PDB file of C-alpha atoms in Angstrom:
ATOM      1  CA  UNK U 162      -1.252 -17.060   7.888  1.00  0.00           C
ATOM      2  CA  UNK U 163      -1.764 -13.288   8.094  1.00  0.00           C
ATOM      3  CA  UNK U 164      -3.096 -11.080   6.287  1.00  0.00           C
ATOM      4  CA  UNK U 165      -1.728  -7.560   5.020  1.00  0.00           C
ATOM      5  CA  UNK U 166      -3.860  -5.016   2.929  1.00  0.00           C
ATOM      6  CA  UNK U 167      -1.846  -2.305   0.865  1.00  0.00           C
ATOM      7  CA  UNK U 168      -4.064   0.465   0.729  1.00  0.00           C
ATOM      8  CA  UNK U 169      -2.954   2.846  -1.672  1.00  0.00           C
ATOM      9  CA  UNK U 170      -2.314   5.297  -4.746  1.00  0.00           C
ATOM     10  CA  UNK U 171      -0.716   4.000  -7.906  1.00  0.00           C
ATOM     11  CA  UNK U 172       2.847   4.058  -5.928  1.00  0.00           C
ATOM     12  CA  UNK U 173       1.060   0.982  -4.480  1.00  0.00           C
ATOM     13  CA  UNK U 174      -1.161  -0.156  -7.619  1.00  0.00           C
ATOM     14  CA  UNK U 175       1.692   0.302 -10.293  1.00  0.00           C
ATOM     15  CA  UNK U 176       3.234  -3.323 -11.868  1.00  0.00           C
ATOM     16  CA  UNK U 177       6.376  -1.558 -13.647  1.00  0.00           C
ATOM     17  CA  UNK U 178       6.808  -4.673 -15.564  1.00  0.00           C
ATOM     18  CA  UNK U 179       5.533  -7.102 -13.308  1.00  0.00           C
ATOM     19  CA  UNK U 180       2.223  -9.605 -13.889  1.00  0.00           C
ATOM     20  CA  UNK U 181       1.194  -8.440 -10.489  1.00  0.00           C
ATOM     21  CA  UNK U 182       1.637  -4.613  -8.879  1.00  0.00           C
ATOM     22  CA  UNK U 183       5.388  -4.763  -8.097  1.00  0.00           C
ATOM     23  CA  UNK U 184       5.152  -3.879  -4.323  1.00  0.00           C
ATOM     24  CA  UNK U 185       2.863  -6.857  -3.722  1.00  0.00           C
ATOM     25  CA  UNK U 186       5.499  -8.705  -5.953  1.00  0.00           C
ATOM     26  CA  UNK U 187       8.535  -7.293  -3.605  1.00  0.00           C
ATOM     27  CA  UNK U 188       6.293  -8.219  -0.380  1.00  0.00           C
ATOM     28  CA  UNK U 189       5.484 -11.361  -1.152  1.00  0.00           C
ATOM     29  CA  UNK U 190       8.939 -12.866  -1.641  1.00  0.00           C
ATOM     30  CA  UNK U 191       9.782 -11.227   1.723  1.00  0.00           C
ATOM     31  CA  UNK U 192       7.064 -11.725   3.786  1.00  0.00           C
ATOM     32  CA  UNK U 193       6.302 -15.826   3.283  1.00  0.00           C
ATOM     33  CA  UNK U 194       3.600 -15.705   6.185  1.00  0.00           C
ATOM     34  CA  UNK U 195       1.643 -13.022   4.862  1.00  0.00           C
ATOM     35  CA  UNK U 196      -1.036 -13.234   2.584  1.00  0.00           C
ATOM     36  CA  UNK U 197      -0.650  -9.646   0.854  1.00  0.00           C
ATOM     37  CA  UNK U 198      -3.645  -8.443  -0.818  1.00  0.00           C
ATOM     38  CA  UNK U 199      -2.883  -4.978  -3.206  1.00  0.00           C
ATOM     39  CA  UNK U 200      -5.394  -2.667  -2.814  1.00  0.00           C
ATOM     40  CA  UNK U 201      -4.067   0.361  -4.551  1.00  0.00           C
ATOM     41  CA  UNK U 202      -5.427   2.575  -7.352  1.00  0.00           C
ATOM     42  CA  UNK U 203      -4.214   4.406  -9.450  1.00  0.00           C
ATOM     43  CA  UNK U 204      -4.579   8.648  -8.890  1.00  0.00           C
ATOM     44  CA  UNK U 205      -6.523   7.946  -5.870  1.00  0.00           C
ATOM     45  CA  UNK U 206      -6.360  10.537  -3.134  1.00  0.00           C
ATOM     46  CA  UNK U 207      -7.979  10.354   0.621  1.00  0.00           C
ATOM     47  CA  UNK U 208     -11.651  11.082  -0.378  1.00  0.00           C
ATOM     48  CA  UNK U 209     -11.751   8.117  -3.004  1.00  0.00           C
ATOM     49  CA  UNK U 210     -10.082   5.542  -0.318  1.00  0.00           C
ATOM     50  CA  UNK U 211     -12.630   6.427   1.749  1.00  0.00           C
ATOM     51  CA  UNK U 212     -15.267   5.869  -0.563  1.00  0.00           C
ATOM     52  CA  UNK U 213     -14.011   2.695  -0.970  1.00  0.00           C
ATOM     53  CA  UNK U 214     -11.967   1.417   2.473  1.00  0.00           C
ATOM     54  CA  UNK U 215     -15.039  -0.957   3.348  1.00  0.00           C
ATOM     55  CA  UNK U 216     -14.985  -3.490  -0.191  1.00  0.00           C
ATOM     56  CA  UNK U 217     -10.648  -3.210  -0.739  1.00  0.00           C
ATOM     57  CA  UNK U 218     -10.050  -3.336   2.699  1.00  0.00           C
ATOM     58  CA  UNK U 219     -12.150  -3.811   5.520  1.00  0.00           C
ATOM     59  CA  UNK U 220     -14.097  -7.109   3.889  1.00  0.00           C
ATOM     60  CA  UNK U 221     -10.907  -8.473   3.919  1.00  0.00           C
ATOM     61  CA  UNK U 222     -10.602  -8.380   7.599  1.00  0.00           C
ATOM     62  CA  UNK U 223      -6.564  -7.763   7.780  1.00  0.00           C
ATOM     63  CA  UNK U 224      -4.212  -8.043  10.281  1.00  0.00           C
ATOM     64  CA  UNK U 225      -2.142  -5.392   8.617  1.00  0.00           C
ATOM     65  CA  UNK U 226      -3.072  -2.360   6.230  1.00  0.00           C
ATOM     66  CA  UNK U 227      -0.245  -0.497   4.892  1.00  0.00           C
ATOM     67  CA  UNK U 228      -1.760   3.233   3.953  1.00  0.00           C
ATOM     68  CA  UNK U 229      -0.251   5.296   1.373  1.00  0.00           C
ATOM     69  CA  UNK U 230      -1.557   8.388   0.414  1.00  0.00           C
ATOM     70  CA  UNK U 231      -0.680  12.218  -0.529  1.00  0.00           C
ATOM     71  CA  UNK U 232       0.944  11.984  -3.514  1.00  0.00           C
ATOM     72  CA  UNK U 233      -2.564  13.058  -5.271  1.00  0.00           C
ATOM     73  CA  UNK U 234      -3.615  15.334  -2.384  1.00  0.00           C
ATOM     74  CA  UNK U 235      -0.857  17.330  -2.886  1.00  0.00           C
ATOM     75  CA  UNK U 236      -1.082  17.427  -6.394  1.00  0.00           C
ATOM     76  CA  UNK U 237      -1.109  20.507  -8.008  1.00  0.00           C
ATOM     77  CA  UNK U 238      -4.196  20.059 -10.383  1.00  0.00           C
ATOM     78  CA  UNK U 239      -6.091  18.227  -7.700  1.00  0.00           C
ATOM     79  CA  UNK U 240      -4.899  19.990  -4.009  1.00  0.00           C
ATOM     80  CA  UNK U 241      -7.105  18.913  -1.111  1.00  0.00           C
ATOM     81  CA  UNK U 242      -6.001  21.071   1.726  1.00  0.00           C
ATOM     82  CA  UNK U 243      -3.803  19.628   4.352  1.00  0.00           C
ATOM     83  CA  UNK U 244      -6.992  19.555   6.567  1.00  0.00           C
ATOM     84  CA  UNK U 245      -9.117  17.515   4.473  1.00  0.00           C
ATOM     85  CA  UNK U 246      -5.720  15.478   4.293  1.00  0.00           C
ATOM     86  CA  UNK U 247      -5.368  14.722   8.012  1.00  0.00           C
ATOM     87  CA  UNK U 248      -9.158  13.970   8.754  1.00  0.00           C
ATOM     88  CA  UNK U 249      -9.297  11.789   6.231  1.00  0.00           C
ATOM     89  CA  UNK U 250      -6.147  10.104   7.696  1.00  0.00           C
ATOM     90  CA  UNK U 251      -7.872   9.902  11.129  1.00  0.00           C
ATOM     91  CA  UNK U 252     -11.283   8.683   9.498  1.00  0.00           C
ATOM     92  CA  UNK U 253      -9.411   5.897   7.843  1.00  0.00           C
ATOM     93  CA  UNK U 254      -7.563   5.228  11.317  1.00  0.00           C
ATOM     94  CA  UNK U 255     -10.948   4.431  13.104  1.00  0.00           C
ATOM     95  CA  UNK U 256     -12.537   2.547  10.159  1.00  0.00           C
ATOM     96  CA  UNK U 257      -9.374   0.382  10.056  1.00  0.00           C
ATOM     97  CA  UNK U 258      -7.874   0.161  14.031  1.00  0.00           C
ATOM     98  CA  UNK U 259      -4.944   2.120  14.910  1.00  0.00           C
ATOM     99  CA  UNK U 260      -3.257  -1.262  16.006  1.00  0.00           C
ATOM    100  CA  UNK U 261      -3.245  -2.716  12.535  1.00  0.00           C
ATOM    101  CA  UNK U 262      -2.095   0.429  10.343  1.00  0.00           C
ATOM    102  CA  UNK U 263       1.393   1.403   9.005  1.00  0.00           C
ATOM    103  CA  UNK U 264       1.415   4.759   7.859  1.00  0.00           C
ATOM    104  CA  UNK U 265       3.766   5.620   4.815  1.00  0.00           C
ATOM    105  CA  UNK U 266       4.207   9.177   4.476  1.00  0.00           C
ATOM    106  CA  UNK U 267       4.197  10.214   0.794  1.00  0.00           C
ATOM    107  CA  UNK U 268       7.782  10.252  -1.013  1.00  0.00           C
ATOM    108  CA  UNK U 269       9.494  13.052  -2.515  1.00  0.00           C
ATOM    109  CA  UNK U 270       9.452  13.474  -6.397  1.00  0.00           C
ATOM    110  CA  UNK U 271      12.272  14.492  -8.259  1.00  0.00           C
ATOM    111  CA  UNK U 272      11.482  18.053  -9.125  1.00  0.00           C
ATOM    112  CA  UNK U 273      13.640  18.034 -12.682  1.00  0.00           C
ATOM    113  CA  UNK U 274      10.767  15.709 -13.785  1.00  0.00           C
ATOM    114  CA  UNK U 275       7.761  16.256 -11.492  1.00  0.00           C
ATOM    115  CA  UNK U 276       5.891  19.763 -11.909  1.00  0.00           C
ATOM    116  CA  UNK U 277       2.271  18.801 -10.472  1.00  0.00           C
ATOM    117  CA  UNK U 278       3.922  18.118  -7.091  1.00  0.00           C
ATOM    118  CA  UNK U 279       6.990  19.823  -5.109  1.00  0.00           C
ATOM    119  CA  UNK U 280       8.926  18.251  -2.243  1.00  0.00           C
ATOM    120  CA  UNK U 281       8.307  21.037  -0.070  1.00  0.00           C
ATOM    121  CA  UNK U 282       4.393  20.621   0.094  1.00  0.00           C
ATOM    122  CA  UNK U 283       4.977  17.110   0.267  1.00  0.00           C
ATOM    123  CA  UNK U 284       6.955  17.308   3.013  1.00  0.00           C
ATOM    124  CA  UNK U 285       4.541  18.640   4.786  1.00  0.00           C
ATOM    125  CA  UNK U 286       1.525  16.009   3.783  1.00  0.00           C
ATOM    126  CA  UNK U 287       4.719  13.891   5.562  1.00  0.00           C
ATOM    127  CA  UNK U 288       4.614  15.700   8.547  1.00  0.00           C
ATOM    128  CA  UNK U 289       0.789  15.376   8.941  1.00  0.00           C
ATOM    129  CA  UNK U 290       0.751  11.500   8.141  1.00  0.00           C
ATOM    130  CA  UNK U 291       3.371  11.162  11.229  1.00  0.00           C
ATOM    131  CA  UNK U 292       1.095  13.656  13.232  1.00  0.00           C
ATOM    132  CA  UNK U 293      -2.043  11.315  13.135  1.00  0.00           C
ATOM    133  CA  UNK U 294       0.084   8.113  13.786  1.00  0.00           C
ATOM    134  CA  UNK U 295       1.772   9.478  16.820  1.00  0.00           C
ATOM    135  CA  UNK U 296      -1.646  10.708  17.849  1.00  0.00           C
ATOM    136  CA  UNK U 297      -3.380   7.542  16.906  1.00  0.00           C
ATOM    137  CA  UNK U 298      -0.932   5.254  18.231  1.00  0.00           C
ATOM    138  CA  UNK U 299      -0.444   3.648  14.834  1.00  0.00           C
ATOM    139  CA  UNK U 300       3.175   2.378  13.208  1.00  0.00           C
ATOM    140  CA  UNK U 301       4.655   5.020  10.598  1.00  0.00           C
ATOM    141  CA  UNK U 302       7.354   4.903   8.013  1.00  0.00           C
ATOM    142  CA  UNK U 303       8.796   8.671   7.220  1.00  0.00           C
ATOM    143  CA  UNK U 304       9.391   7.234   3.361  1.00  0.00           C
ATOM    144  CA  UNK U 305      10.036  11.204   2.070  1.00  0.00           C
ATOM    145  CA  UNK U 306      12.405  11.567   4.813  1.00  0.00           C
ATOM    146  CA  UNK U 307      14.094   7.982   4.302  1.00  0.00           C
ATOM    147  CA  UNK U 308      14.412   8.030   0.133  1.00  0.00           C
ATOM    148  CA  UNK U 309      15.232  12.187   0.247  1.00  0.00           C
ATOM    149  CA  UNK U 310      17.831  11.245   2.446  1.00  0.00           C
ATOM    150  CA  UNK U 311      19.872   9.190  -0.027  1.00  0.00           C
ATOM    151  CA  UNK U 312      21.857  10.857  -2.522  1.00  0.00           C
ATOM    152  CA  UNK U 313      20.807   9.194  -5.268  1.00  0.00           C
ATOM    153  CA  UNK U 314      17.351   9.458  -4.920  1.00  0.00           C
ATOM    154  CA  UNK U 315      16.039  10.538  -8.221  1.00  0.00           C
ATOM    155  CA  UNK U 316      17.134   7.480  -9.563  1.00  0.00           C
ATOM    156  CA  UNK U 317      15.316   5.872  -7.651  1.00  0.00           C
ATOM    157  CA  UNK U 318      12.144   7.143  -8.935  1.00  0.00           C
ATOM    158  CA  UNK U 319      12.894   6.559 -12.145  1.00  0.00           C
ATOM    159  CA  UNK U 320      10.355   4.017 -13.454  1.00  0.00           C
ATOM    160  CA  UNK U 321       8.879   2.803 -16.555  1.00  0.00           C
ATOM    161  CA  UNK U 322       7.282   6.439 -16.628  1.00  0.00           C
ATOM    162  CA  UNK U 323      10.208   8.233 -16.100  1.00  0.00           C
ATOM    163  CA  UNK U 324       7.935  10.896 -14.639  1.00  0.00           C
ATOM    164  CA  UNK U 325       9.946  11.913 -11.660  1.00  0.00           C
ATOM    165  CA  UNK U 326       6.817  10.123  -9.348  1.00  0.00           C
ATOM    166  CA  UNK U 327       6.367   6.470  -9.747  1.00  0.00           C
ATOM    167  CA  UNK U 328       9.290   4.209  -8.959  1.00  0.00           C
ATOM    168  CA  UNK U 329      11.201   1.544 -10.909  1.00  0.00           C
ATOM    169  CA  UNK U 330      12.564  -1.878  -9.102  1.00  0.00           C
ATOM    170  CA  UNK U 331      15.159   0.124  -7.176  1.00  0.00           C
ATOM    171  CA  UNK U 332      12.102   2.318  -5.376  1.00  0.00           C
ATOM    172  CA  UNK U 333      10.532  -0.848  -4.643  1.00  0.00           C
ATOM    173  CA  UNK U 334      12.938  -2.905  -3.316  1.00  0.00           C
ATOM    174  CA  UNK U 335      13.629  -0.084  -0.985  1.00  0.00           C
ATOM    175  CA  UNK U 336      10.033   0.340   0.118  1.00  0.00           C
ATOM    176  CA  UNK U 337       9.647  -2.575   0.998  1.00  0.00           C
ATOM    177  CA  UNK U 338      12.624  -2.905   2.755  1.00  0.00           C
ATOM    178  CA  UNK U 339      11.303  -0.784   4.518  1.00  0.00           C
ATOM    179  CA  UNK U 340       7.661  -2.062   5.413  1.00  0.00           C
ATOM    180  CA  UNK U 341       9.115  -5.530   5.904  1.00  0.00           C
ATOM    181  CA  UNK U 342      11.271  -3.944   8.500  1.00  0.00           C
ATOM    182  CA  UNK U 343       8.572  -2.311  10.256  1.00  0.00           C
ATOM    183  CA  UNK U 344       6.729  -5.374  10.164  1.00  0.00           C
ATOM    184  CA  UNK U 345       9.561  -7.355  11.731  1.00  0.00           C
ATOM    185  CA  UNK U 346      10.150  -4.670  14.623  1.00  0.00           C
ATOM    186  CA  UNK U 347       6.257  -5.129  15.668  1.00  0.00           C
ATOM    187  CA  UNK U 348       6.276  -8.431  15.926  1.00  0.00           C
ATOM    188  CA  UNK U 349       9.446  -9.234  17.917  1.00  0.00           C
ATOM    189  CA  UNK U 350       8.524  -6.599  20.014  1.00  0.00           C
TER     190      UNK U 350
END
């Protein structure tokens, strides 16, 4: 069996109902040889999952991290700068293994709700994420590009919260749509 590490913010640590975080929940059911170990936390930002990569991820020694980030960075309240962004991204890249990483870029917010964090800066905490995979070598998945896309969006991100950031079961499902399609494509390649 493998093994798959989502490395994350609360989009990854939140349960929205569930017993379990609801993306582990959603992965689980569509990834049966994959043992998926959640390793998100809530208002984490780059600097914390650093501070903590070796215990909730490297110990585990996956065949797979997922890594989520930027909707904190970005934050208005807590702004890193888009540098401090990106090396973190990189540092995590060669504490991990380019080979084994999917990128997620952060996802966009619906702005009616969401006033700490805008879609424009967030698209471009997107842009960087894509940046140090393609320079890395490392899988991505452009999720603000992918969910802003859709027309119906906000709903999307309409959770328990209702806060215009965190996702409900719609969000979720389509995340990991999305990673269980990226997972697919590497290994039939």
């Amino acid at each position: 069996m493998l093994r798959l590490v989502c490395f994350g913010d609360s989009i990854t640590a939140r349960k929205e109902g569930c017993s379990k975080p609801m993306l582990t929940t959603k992965l689980s059911s569509e990834l049966e040889n994959f043992d998926i170990i959640n390793a998100g936390v809530s208002g984490d930002n780059t600097c914390d999952a650093l501070t903590r990569i070796e215990k909730d991820v490297i110990k585990f020694n996956p065949d797979l991290v997922t890594v989520l980030f930027g909707a904190n960075d970005a934050a208005i309240h807590k702004m890193f700068d888009i540098y401090t962004y990106k090396t973190n991204l990189y540092k995590i890249t060669h504490l991990v293994k380019p080979q084994k990483i999917i990128f997620i870029t952060p996802s966009p917010v619906d702005e009616n709700s969401q006033f700490a964090r805008t879609n424009d800066t967030l698209s471009k905490y997107a842009l960087v994420v894509k940046q140090v995979a393609n320079d890395t070598g490392s899988q991505y998945i452009d999720l603000f590009n992918e969910m802003i896309s859709l027309e119906n969006y906000p709903k999307i991100l309409k959770g328990l919260r209702d806060d215009g950031l965190h996702f409900g079961e719609e969000g979720y499902n389509f995340l990991s749509g999305l990673i269980t399609k990226k997972i697919n494509e590497m290994f039939l390649r």
